[in-house]
């Protein structure tokens, strides 16, 4: 696959307790960009990136931000505005291209119209069937014409294989990035594709490669379960580049 490769900072969250240390650790790997994943809204409000990391992020080809999903609901209220104002400030500071949000955390999409950043909506997994389908994504994109789509490959895998193809076929002109990892109903955390991909998953990866543009960045959304697994990042990058 000739797409550029990103790594989300949540990949190493179990071993590095702040964004600055996570960014520094991920610098060691061969990738073109970073997705800054800040799970807790309080952590985002208190975030102070070191200038070294700000300069590094600005030097990358592409940076995105995964919006918080802890201690936050997105709707018309002052605390939400405070959080999104902090996101907007960070977005401009690090020259980000998109912010990513889950439908399950949003009560009123109109709040996003008050802020100057590009919004990507992401499909959910089997635990949230009402927000995991192409029809729901289509509804959101129709109601919010300036939004684009972040295809989460692993989330789609937890439903059924054909739904992955349906997402690709229906939204190929709206997909701005793809979260790449492996997930099933029996796996707790997003896992590495190169280690656990089934024959069906490999077929779906081929379909993705054949039907989507090389210009769409791929985000490694795996989660390392122990420090030894951090070394698997290089193998995952190699797997995707050689696929």
PDB file of C-alpha atoms in Angstrom:
ATOM      1  CA  UNK A   1       0.000   0.000   0.000  1.00  0.00           C
ATOM      2  CA  UNK A   2       1.402   3.379  -1.017  1.00  0.00           C
ATOM      3  CA  UNK A   3      -0.614   5.465   1.445  1.00  0.00           C
ATOM      4  CA  UNK A   4       1.159   7.610   4.004  1.00  0.00           C
ATOM      5  CA  UNK A   5       1.318   6.107   7.489  1.00  0.00           C
ATOM      6  CA  UNK A   6       0.285   7.706  10.770  1.00  0.00           C
ATOM      7  CA  UNK A   7       0.505   6.502  14.366  1.00  0.00           C
ATOM      8  CA  UNK A   8      -1.999   7.564  16.990  1.00  0.00           C
ATOM      9  CA  UNK A   9      -0.484   8.481  20.341  1.00  0.00           C
ATOM     10  CA  UNK A  10      -2.926   6.214  22.222  1.00  0.00           C
ATOM     11  CA  UNK A  11      -0.899   3.261  20.943  1.00  0.00           C
ATOM     12  CA  UNK A  12       1.581   3.699  23.827  1.00  0.00           C
ATOM     13  CA  UNK A  13      -0.737   5.169  26.467  1.00  0.00           C
ATOM     14  CA  UNK A  14      -0.215   2.270  28.885  1.00  0.00           C
ATOM     15  CA  UNK A  15       3.483   3.085  29.292  1.00  0.00           C
ATOM     16  CA  UNK A  16       3.719   6.854  28.817  1.00  0.00           C
ATOM     17  CA  UNK A  17       1.382   8.938  30.941  1.00  0.00           C
ATOM     18  CA  UNK A  18       1.394  12.193  28.946  1.00  0.00           C
ATOM     19  CA  UNK A  19       1.254  13.388  25.354  1.00  0.00           C
ATOM     20  CA  UNK A  20       4.773  14.827  25.347  1.00  0.00           C
ATOM     21  CA  UNK A  21       6.420  11.522  26.248  1.00  0.00           C
ATOM     22  CA  UNK A  22       4.194   9.615  23.805  1.00  0.00           C
ATOM     23  CA  UNK A  23       5.099  11.901  20.911  1.00  0.00           C
ATOM     24  CA  UNK A  24       8.809  11.632  21.712  1.00  0.00           C
ATOM     25  CA  UNK A  25       8.636   7.830  21.792  1.00  0.00           C
ATOM     26  CA  UNK A  26       6.794   7.609  18.477  1.00  0.00           C
ATOM     27  CA  UNK A  27       9.359   9.800  16.719  1.00  0.00           C
ATOM     28  CA  UNK A  28      11.581   6.725  16.478  1.00  0.00           C
ATOM     29  CA  UNK A  29       9.365   5.035  13.913  1.00  0.00           C
ATOM     30  CA  UNK A  30       9.183   5.423  10.139  1.00  0.00           C
ATOM     31  CA  UNK A  31       5.934   7.284   9.577  1.00  0.00           C
ATOM     32  CA  UNK A  32       4.769  10.502   7.941  1.00  0.00           C
ATOM     33  CA  UNK A  33       2.327  11.831  10.492  1.00  0.00           C
ATOM     34  CA  UNK A  34       0.686  11.614  13.929  1.00  0.00           C
ATOM     35  CA  UNK A  35      -2.853  11.427  15.276  1.00  0.00           C
ATOM     36  CA  UNK A  36      -2.888  13.144  18.651  1.00  0.00           C
ATOM     37  CA  UNK A  37      -5.323  11.126  20.748  1.00  0.00           C
ATOM     38  CA  UNK A  38      -6.443  12.804  23.964  1.00  0.00           C
ATOM     39  CA  UNK A  39      -8.973  10.549  25.678  1.00  0.00           C
ATOM     40  CA  UNK A  40     -10.002  12.716  28.633  1.00  0.00           C
ATOM     41  CA  UNK A  41     -11.369  16.222  28.155  1.00  0.00           C
ATOM     42  CA  UNK A  42      -9.709  17.348  31.405  1.00  0.00           C
ATOM     43  CA  UNK A  43      -6.342  16.229  30.064  1.00  0.00           C
ATOM     44  CA  UNK A  44      -6.968  18.249  26.920  1.00  0.00           C
ATOM     45  CA  UNK A  45      -7.829  21.369  28.907  1.00  0.00           C
ATOM     46  CA  UNK A  46      -4.596  20.969  30.864  1.00  0.00           C
ATOM     47  CA  UNK A  47      -2.422  19.991  27.896  1.00  0.00           C
ATOM     48  CA  UNK A  48       0.829  21.898  27.439  1.00  0.00           C
ATOM     49  CA  UNK A  49       2.891  20.581  24.570  1.00  0.00           C
ATOM     50  CA  UNK A  50       6.616  21.176  24.741  1.00  0.00           C
ATOM     51  CA  UNK A  51       7.881  23.472  21.988  1.00  0.00           C
ATOM     52  CA  UNK A  52      10.068  20.664  20.653  1.00  0.00           C
ATOM     53  CA  UNK A  53       6.952  18.572  20.068  1.00  0.00           C
ATOM     54  CA  UNK A  54       4.996  21.477  18.587  1.00  0.00           C
ATOM     55  CA  UNK A  55       7.787  22.039  16.059  1.00  0.00           C
ATOM     56  CA  UNK A  56       7.922  18.325  15.297  1.00  0.00           C
ATOM     57  CA  UNK A  57       4.168  18.083  14.680  1.00  0.00           C
ATOM     58  CA  UNK A  58       4.246  21.147  12.437  1.00  0.00           C
ATOM     59  CA  UNK A  59       7.010  19.532  10.391  1.00  0.00           C
ATOM     60  CA  UNK A  60       4.927  16.458   9.586  1.00  0.00           C
ATOM     61  CA  UNK A  61       3.020  15.964   6.364  1.00  0.00           C
ATOM     62  CA  UNK A  62      -0.257  15.468   8.195  1.00  0.00           C
ATOM     63  CA  UNK A  63      -1.522  15.739  11.787  1.00  0.00           C
ATOM     64  CA  UNK A  64      -4.984  14.951  13.102  1.00  0.00           C
ATOM     65  CA  UNK A  65      -6.620  15.113  16.531  1.00  0.00           C
ATOM     66  CA  UNK A  66      -8.883  12.462  18.038  1.00  0.00           C
ATOM     67  CA  UNK A  67     -11.400  14.294  20.212  1.00  0.00           C
ATOM     68  CA  UNK A  68     -11.823  13.243  23.868  1.00  0.00           C
ATOM     69  CA  UNK A  69     -14.471  10.690  24.780  1.00  0.00           C
ATOM     70  CA  UNK A  70     -14.092  10.752  28.570  1.00  0.00           C
ATOM     71  CA  UNK A  71     -15.833  13.405  30.722  1.00  0.00           C
ATOM     72  CA  UNK A  72     -17.457  15.049  27.700  1.00  0.00           C
ATOM     73  CA  UNK A  73     -20.661  15.132  25.671  1.00  0.00           C
ATOM     74  CA  UNK A  74     -20.759  17.282  22.540  1.00  0.00           C
ATOM     75  CA  UNK A  75     -23.758  19.602  22.569  1.00  0.00           C
ATOM     76  CA  UNK A  76     -24.775  23.209  23.218  1.00  0.00           C
ATOM     77  CA  UNK A  77     -23.260  23.975  26.637  1.00  0.00           C
ATOM     78  CA  UNK A  78     -20.442  26.090  27.995  1.00  0.00           C
ATOM     79  CA  UNK A  79     -18.140  23.302  29.107  1.00  0.00           C
ATOM     80  CA  UNK A  80     -18.296  21.737  25.664  1.00  0.00           C
ATOM     81  CA  UNK A  81     -17.460  25.120  24.161  1.00  0.00           C
ATOM     82  CA  UNK A  82     -14.504  25.395  26.509  1.00  0.00           C
ATOM     83  CA  UNK A  83     -13.192  22.009  25.391  1.00  0.00           C
ATOM     84  CA  UNK A  84     -13.747  22.699  21.691  1.00  0.00           C
ATOM     85  CA  UNK A  85     -12.109  26.108  22.034  1.00  0.00           C
ATOM     86  CA  UNK A  86      -9.051  24.335  23.431  1.00  0.00           C
ATOM     87  CA  UNK A  87      -9.196  21.896  20.502  1.00  0.00           C
ATOM     88  CA  UNK A  88      -9.360  24.766  18.017  1.00  0.00           C
ATOM     89  CA  UNK A  89      -6.365  26.470  19.637  1.00  0.00           C
ATOM     90  CA  UNK A  90      -4.357  23.229  19.565  1.00  0.00           C
ATOM     91  CA  UNK A  91      -5.470  22.502  15.983  1.00  0.00           C
ATOM     92  CA  UNK A  92      -4.062  25.797  14.761  1.00  0.00           C
ATOM     93  CA  UNK A  93      -0.942  25.582  16.913  1.00  0.00           C
ATOM     94  CA  UNK A  94       0.191  22.233  15.470  1.00  0.00           C
ATOM     95  CA  UNK A  95      -1.218  22.822  11.955  1.00  0.00           C
ATOM     96  CA  UNK A  96      -3.642  19.903  12.184  1.00  0.00           C
ATOM     97  CA  UNK A  97      -5.790  18.949   9.197  1.00  0.00           C
ATOM     98  CA  UNK A  98      -8.772  17.219  10.860  1.00  0.00           C
ATOM     99  CA  UNK A  99     -10.421  16.339  14.151  1.00  0.00           C
ATOM    100  CA  UNK A 100     -12.074  12.966  14.609  1.00  0.00           C
ATOM    101  CA  UNK A 101     -15.227  12.276  16.658  1.00  0.00           C
ATOM    102  CA  UNK A 102     -17.547   9.341  17.385  1.00  0.00           C
ATOM    103  CA  UNK A 103     -21.290   9.695  16.878  1.00  0.00           C
ATOM    104  CA  UNK A 104     -21.860   8.070  20.277  1.00  0.00           C
ATOM    105  CA  UNK A 105     -20.409  11.149  22.010  1.00  0.00           C
ATOM    106  CA  UNK A 106     -22.440  13.750  20.121  1.00  0.00           C
ATOM    107  CA  UNK A 107     -25.859  15.010  21.198  1.00  0.00           C
ATOM    108  CA  UNK A 108     -26.016  18.045  18.896  1.00  0.00           C
ATOM    109  CA  UNK A 109     -23.754  18.428  15.866  1.00  0.00           C
ATOM    110  CA  UNK A 110     -24.534  22.120  15.511  1.00  0.00           C
ATOM    111  CA  UNK A 111     -21.983  22.923  18.224  1.00  0.00           C
ATOM    112  CA  UNK A 112     -19.172  22.110  15.778  1.00  0.00           C
ATOM    113  CA  UNK A 113     -20.278  24.858  13.406  1.00  0.00           C
ATOM    114  CA  UNK A 114     -19.003  27.422  15.909  1.00  0.00           C
ATOM    115  CA  UNK A 115     -15.383  26.331  15.498  1.00  0.00           C
ATOM    116  CA  UNK A 116     -12.749  26.576  12.792  1.00  0.00           C
ATOM    117  CA  UNK A 117     -11.581  23.022  12.205  1.00  0.00           C
ATOM    118  CA  UNK A 118     -12.435  20.162   9.846  1.00  0.00           C
ATOM    119  CA  UNK A 119     -14.574  17.409  11.385  1.00  0.00           C
ATOM    120  CA  UNK A 120     -14.392  13.707  10.550  1.00  0.00           C
ATOM    121  CA  UNK A 121     -17.107  11.355  11.767  1.00  0.00           C
ATOM    122  CA  UNK A 122     -16.034   7.790  12.587  1.00  0.00           C
ATOM    123  CA  UNK A 123     -18.046   4.572  12.380  1.00  0.00           C
ATOM    124  CA  UNK A 124     -18.430   2.712  15.676  1.00  0.00           C
ATOM    125  CA  UNK A 125     -18.081  -0.991  16.471  1.00  0.00           C
ATOM    126  CA  UNK A 126     -20.616  -3.708  17.277  1.00  0.00           C
ATOM    127  CA  UNK A 127     -21.221  -2.368  20.807  1.00  0.00           C
ATOM    128  CA  UNK A 128     -23.005   0.639  19.289  1.00  0.00           C
ATOM    129  CA  UNK A 129     -25.084  -0.846  16.458  1.00  0.00           C
ATOM    130  CA  UNK A 130     -27.134   2.318  15.935  1.00  0.00           C
ATOM    131  CA  UNK A 131     -24.014   4.326  15.049  1.00  0.00           C
ATOM    132  CA  UNK A 132     -21.988   1.606  13.321  1.00  0.00           C
ATOM    133  CA  UNK A 133     -23.782   1.363   9.983  1.00  0.00           C
ATOM    134  CA  UNK A 134     -23.324   3.056   6.604  1.00  0.00           C
ATOM    135  CA  UNK A 135     -26.891   4.378   6.791  1.00  0.00           C
ATOM    136  CA  UNK A 136     -26.146   6.277  10.007  1.00  0.00           C
ATOM    137  CA  UNK A 137     -22.895   7.704   8.623  1.00  0.00           C
ATOM    138  CA  UNK A 138     -24.768   8.770   5.499  1.00  0.00           C
ATOM    139  CA  UNK A 139     -27.376  10.539   7.625  1.00  0.00           C
ATOM    140  CA  UNK A 140     -24.712  12.470   9.555  1.00  0.00           C
ATOM    141  CA  UNK A 141     -22.852  13.485   6.399  1.00  0.00           C
ATOM    142  CA  UNK A 142     -26.080  14.576   4.724  1.00  0.00           C
ATOM    143  CA  UNK A 143     -27.013  16.768   7.702  1.00  0.00           C
ATOM    144  CA  UNK A 144     -23.471  18.143   8.007  1.00  0.00           C
ATOM    145  CA  UNK A 145     -22.316  18.775   4.467  1.00  0.00           C
ATOM    146  CA  UNK A 146     -18.873  20.049   5.497  1.00  0.00           C
ATOM    147  CA  UNK A 147     -18.037  16.871   7.457  1.00  0.00           C
ATOM    148  CA  UNK A 148     -15.970  14.043   6.043  1.00  0.00           C
ATOM    149  CA  UNK A 149     -15.540  10.402   7.027  1.00  0.00           C
ATOM    150  CA  UNK A 150     -12.900   8.505   8.978  1.00  0.00           C
ATOM    151  CA  UNK A 151     -13.296   4.822   8.131  1.00  0.00           C
ATOM    152  CA  UNK A 152     -12.403   2.639  11.103  1.00  0.00           C
ATOM    153  CA  UNK A 153     -11.483  -0.654   9.472  1.00  0.00           C
ATOM    154  CA  UNK A 154     -11.404  -2.582  12.771  1.00  0.00           C
ATOM    155  CA  UNK A 155     -14.796  -1.302  13.914  1.00  0.00           C
ATOM    156  CA  UNK A 156     -16.332  -2.472  10.656  1.00  0.00           C
ATOM    157  CA  UNK A 157     -14.706  -5.891  11.123  1.00  0.00           C
ATOM    158  CA  UNK A 158     -16.647  -6.413  14.359  1.00  0.00           C
ATOM    159  CA  UNK A 159     -19.921  -6.379  12.416  1.00  0.00           C
ATOM    160  CA  UNK A 160     -19.439  -8.369   9.217  1.00  0.00           C
ATOM    161  CA  UNK A 161     -17.063  -8.343   6.298  1.00  0.00           C
ATOM    162  CA  UNK A 162     -19.451  -7.031   3.676  1.00  0.00           C
ATOM    163  CA  UNK A 163     -20.142  -3.875   5.687  1.00  0.00           C
ATOM    164  CA  UNK A 164     -16.500  -2.869   5.201  1.00  0.00           C
ATOM    165  CA  UNK A 165     -16.992  -3.043   1.436  1.00  0.00           C
ATOM    166  CA  UNK A 166     -20.227  -1.084   1.791  1.00  0.00           C
ATOM    167  CA  UNK A 167     -18.424   1.721   3.638  1.00  0.00           C
ATOM    168  CA  UNK A 168     -15.751   1.819   0.930  1.00  0.00           C
ATOM    169  CA  UNK A 169     -18.249   1.769  -1.947  1.00  0.00           C
ATOM    170  CA  UNK A 170     -20.616   4.349  -0.454  1.00  0.00           C
ATOM    171  CA  UNK A 171     -18.126   6.871   0.919  1.00  0.00           C
ATOM    172  CA  UNK A 172     -14.985   6.615  -1.195  1.00  0.00           C
ATOM    173  CA  UNK A 173     -15.311  10.311  -2.109  1.00  0.00           C
ATOM    174  CA  UNK A 174     -15.773  11.315   1.534  1.00  0.00           C
ATOM    175  CA  UNK A 175     -13.049   9.270   3.262  1.00  0.00           C
ATOM    176  CA  UNK A 176     -10.214  11.446   4.577  1.00  0.00           C
ATOM    177  CA  UNK A 177      -8.358   8.878   6.661  1.00  0.00           C
ATOM    178  CA  UNK A 178      -8.571   5.223   7.706  1.00  0.00           C
ATOM    179  CA  UNK A 179      -7.977   3.799  11.171  1.00  0.00           C
ATOM    180  CA  UNK A 180      -6.077   0.537  10.725  1.00  0.00           C
ATOM    181  CA  UNK A 181      -6.030  -2.270  13.294  1.00  0.00           C
ATOM    182  CA  UNK A 182      -7.613  -5.637  13.990  1.00  0.00           C
ATOM    183  CA  UNK A 183     -10.612  -6.107  16.273  1.00  0.00           C
ATOM    184  CA  UNK A 184     -13.207  -8.763  17.006  1.00  0.00           C
ATOM    185  CA  UNK A 185     -15.904  -9.152  19.624  1.00  0.00           C
ATOM    186  CA  UNK A 186     -13.440 -11.256  21.626  1.00  0.00           C
ATOM    187  CA  UNK A 187     -10.520  -8.782  21.564  1.00  0.00           C
ATOM    188  CA  UNK A 188     -10.511  -6.028  24.180  1.00  0.00           C
ATOM    189  CA  UNK A 189      -8.022  -3.611  22.561  1.00  0.00           C
ATOM    190  CA  UNK A 190      -7.291  -2.806  18.948  1.00  0.00           C
ATOM    191  CA  UNK A 191      -4.666  -5.328  17.846  1.00  0.00           C
ATOM    192  CA  UNK A 192      -1.930  -5.474  15.200  1.00  0.00           C
ATOM    193  CA  UNK A 193      -3.065  -6.573  11.751  1.00  0.00           C
ATOM    194  CA  UNK A 194       0.214  -8.227  10.784  1.00  0.00           C
ATOM    195  CA  UNK A 195      -0.092 -10.601  13.731  1.00  0.00           C
ATOM    196  CA  UNK A 196      -3.758 -11.560  13.817  1.00  0.00           C
ATOM    197  CA  UNK A 197      -5.350 -10.921  10.415  1.00  0.00           C
ATOM    198  CA  UNK A 198      -7.576 -13.745   9.177  1.00  0.00           C
ATOM    199  CA  UNK A 199      -7.965 -14.745   5.531  1.00  0.00           C
ATOM    200  CA  UNK A 200     -11.209 -12.750   5.397  1.00  0.00           C
ATOM    201  CA  UNK A 201      -9.483  -9.685   6.848  1.00  0.00           C
ATOM    202  CA  UNK A 202      -6.701  -9.944   4.265  1.00  0.00           C
ATOM    203  CA  UNK A 203      -9.318 -10.123   1.493  1.00  0.00           C
ATOM    204  CA  UNK A 204     -10.924  -6.948   2.848  1.00  0.00           C
ATOM    205  CA  UNK A 205      -7.528  -5.230   2.943  1.00  0.00           C
ATOM    206  CA  UNK A 206      -7.088  -6.113  -0.735  1.00  0.00           C
ATOM    207  CA  UNK A 207     -10.519  -4.668  -1.489  1.00  0.00           C
ATOM    208  CA  UNK A 208      -9.578  -1.490   0.359  1.00  0.00           C
ATOM    209  CA  UNK A 209      -6.288  -1.223  -1.524  1.00  0.00           C
ATOM    210  CA  UNK A 210      -7.947  -1.771  -4.901  1.00  0.00           C
ATOM    211  CA  UNK A 211     -10.838   0.635  -4.378  1.00  0.00           C
ATOM    212  CA  UNK A 212      -9.501   3.602  -2.424  1.00  0.00           C
ATOM    213  CA  UNK A 213      -6.996   6.280  -3.353  1.00  0.00           C
ATOM    214  CA  UNK A 214      -3.366   6.098  -2.237  1.00  0.00           C
ATOM    215  CA  UNK A 215      -3.790   9.700  -1.085  1.00  0.00           C
ATOM    216  CA  UNK A 216      -5.834   8.639   1.959  1.00  0.00           C
ATOM    217  CA  UNK A 217      -3.612   8.366   5.062  1.00  0.00           C
ATOM    218  CA  UNK A 218      -3.641   5.179   7.130  1.00  0.00           C
ATOM    219  CA  UNK A 219      -3.601   5.580  10.920  1.00  0.00           C
ATOM    220  CA  UNK A 220      -2.111   2.784  13.009  1.00  0.00           C
ATOM    221  CA  UNK A 221      -4.753   2.496  15.712  1.00  0.00           C
ATOM    222  CA  UNK A 222      -3.341  -0.536  17.499  1.00  0.00           C
ATOM    223  CA  UNK A 223      -2.781  -0.533  21.267  1.00  0.00           C
ATOM    224  CA  UNK A 224       0.392  -2.084  22.698  1.00  0.00           C
ATOM    225  CA  UNK A 225      -0.540  -4.288  25.646  1.00  0.00           C
ATOM    226  CA  UNK A 226       2.997  -4.388  27.049  1.00  0.00           C
ATOM    227  CA  UNK A 227       6.265  -2.573  26.423  1.00  0.00           C
ATOM    228  CA  UNK A 228       7.652  -5.377  24.261  1.00  0.00           C
ATOM    229  CA  UNK A 229       4.791  -4.837  21.818  1.00  0.00           C
ATOM    230  CA  UNK A 230       5.987  -1.311  21.067  1.00  0.00           C
ATOM    231  CA  UNK A 231       8.558  -2.940  18.792  1.00  0.00           C
ATOM    232  CA  UNK A 232       5.671  -4.357  16.736  1.00  0.00           C
ATOM    233  CA  UNK A 233       4.968  -0.854  15.403  1.00  0.00           C
ATOM    234  CA  UNK A 234       7.772  -1.194  12.854  1.00  0.00           C
ATOM    235  CA  UNK A 235       6.455  -4.590  11.759  1.00  0.00           C
ATOM    236  CA  UNK A 236       2.943  -3.169  11.347  1.00  0.00           C
ATOM    237  CA  UNK A 237       4.250  -0.299   9.224  1.00  0.00           C
ATOM    238  CA  UNK A 238       6.249  -2.741   7.097  1.00  0.00           C
ATOM    239  CA  UNK A 239       3.214  -5.024   6.730  1.00  0.00           C
ATOM    240  CA  UNK A 240       0.998  -2.202   5.450  1.00  0.00           C
ATOM    241  CA  UNK A 241       3.647  -0.768   3.132  1.00  0.00           C
ATOM    242  CA  UNK A 242       4.341  -4.156   1.571  1.00  0.00           C
ATOM    243  CA  UNK A 243       0.732  -5.312   1.376  1.00  0.00           C
TER     244      UNK A 243
END
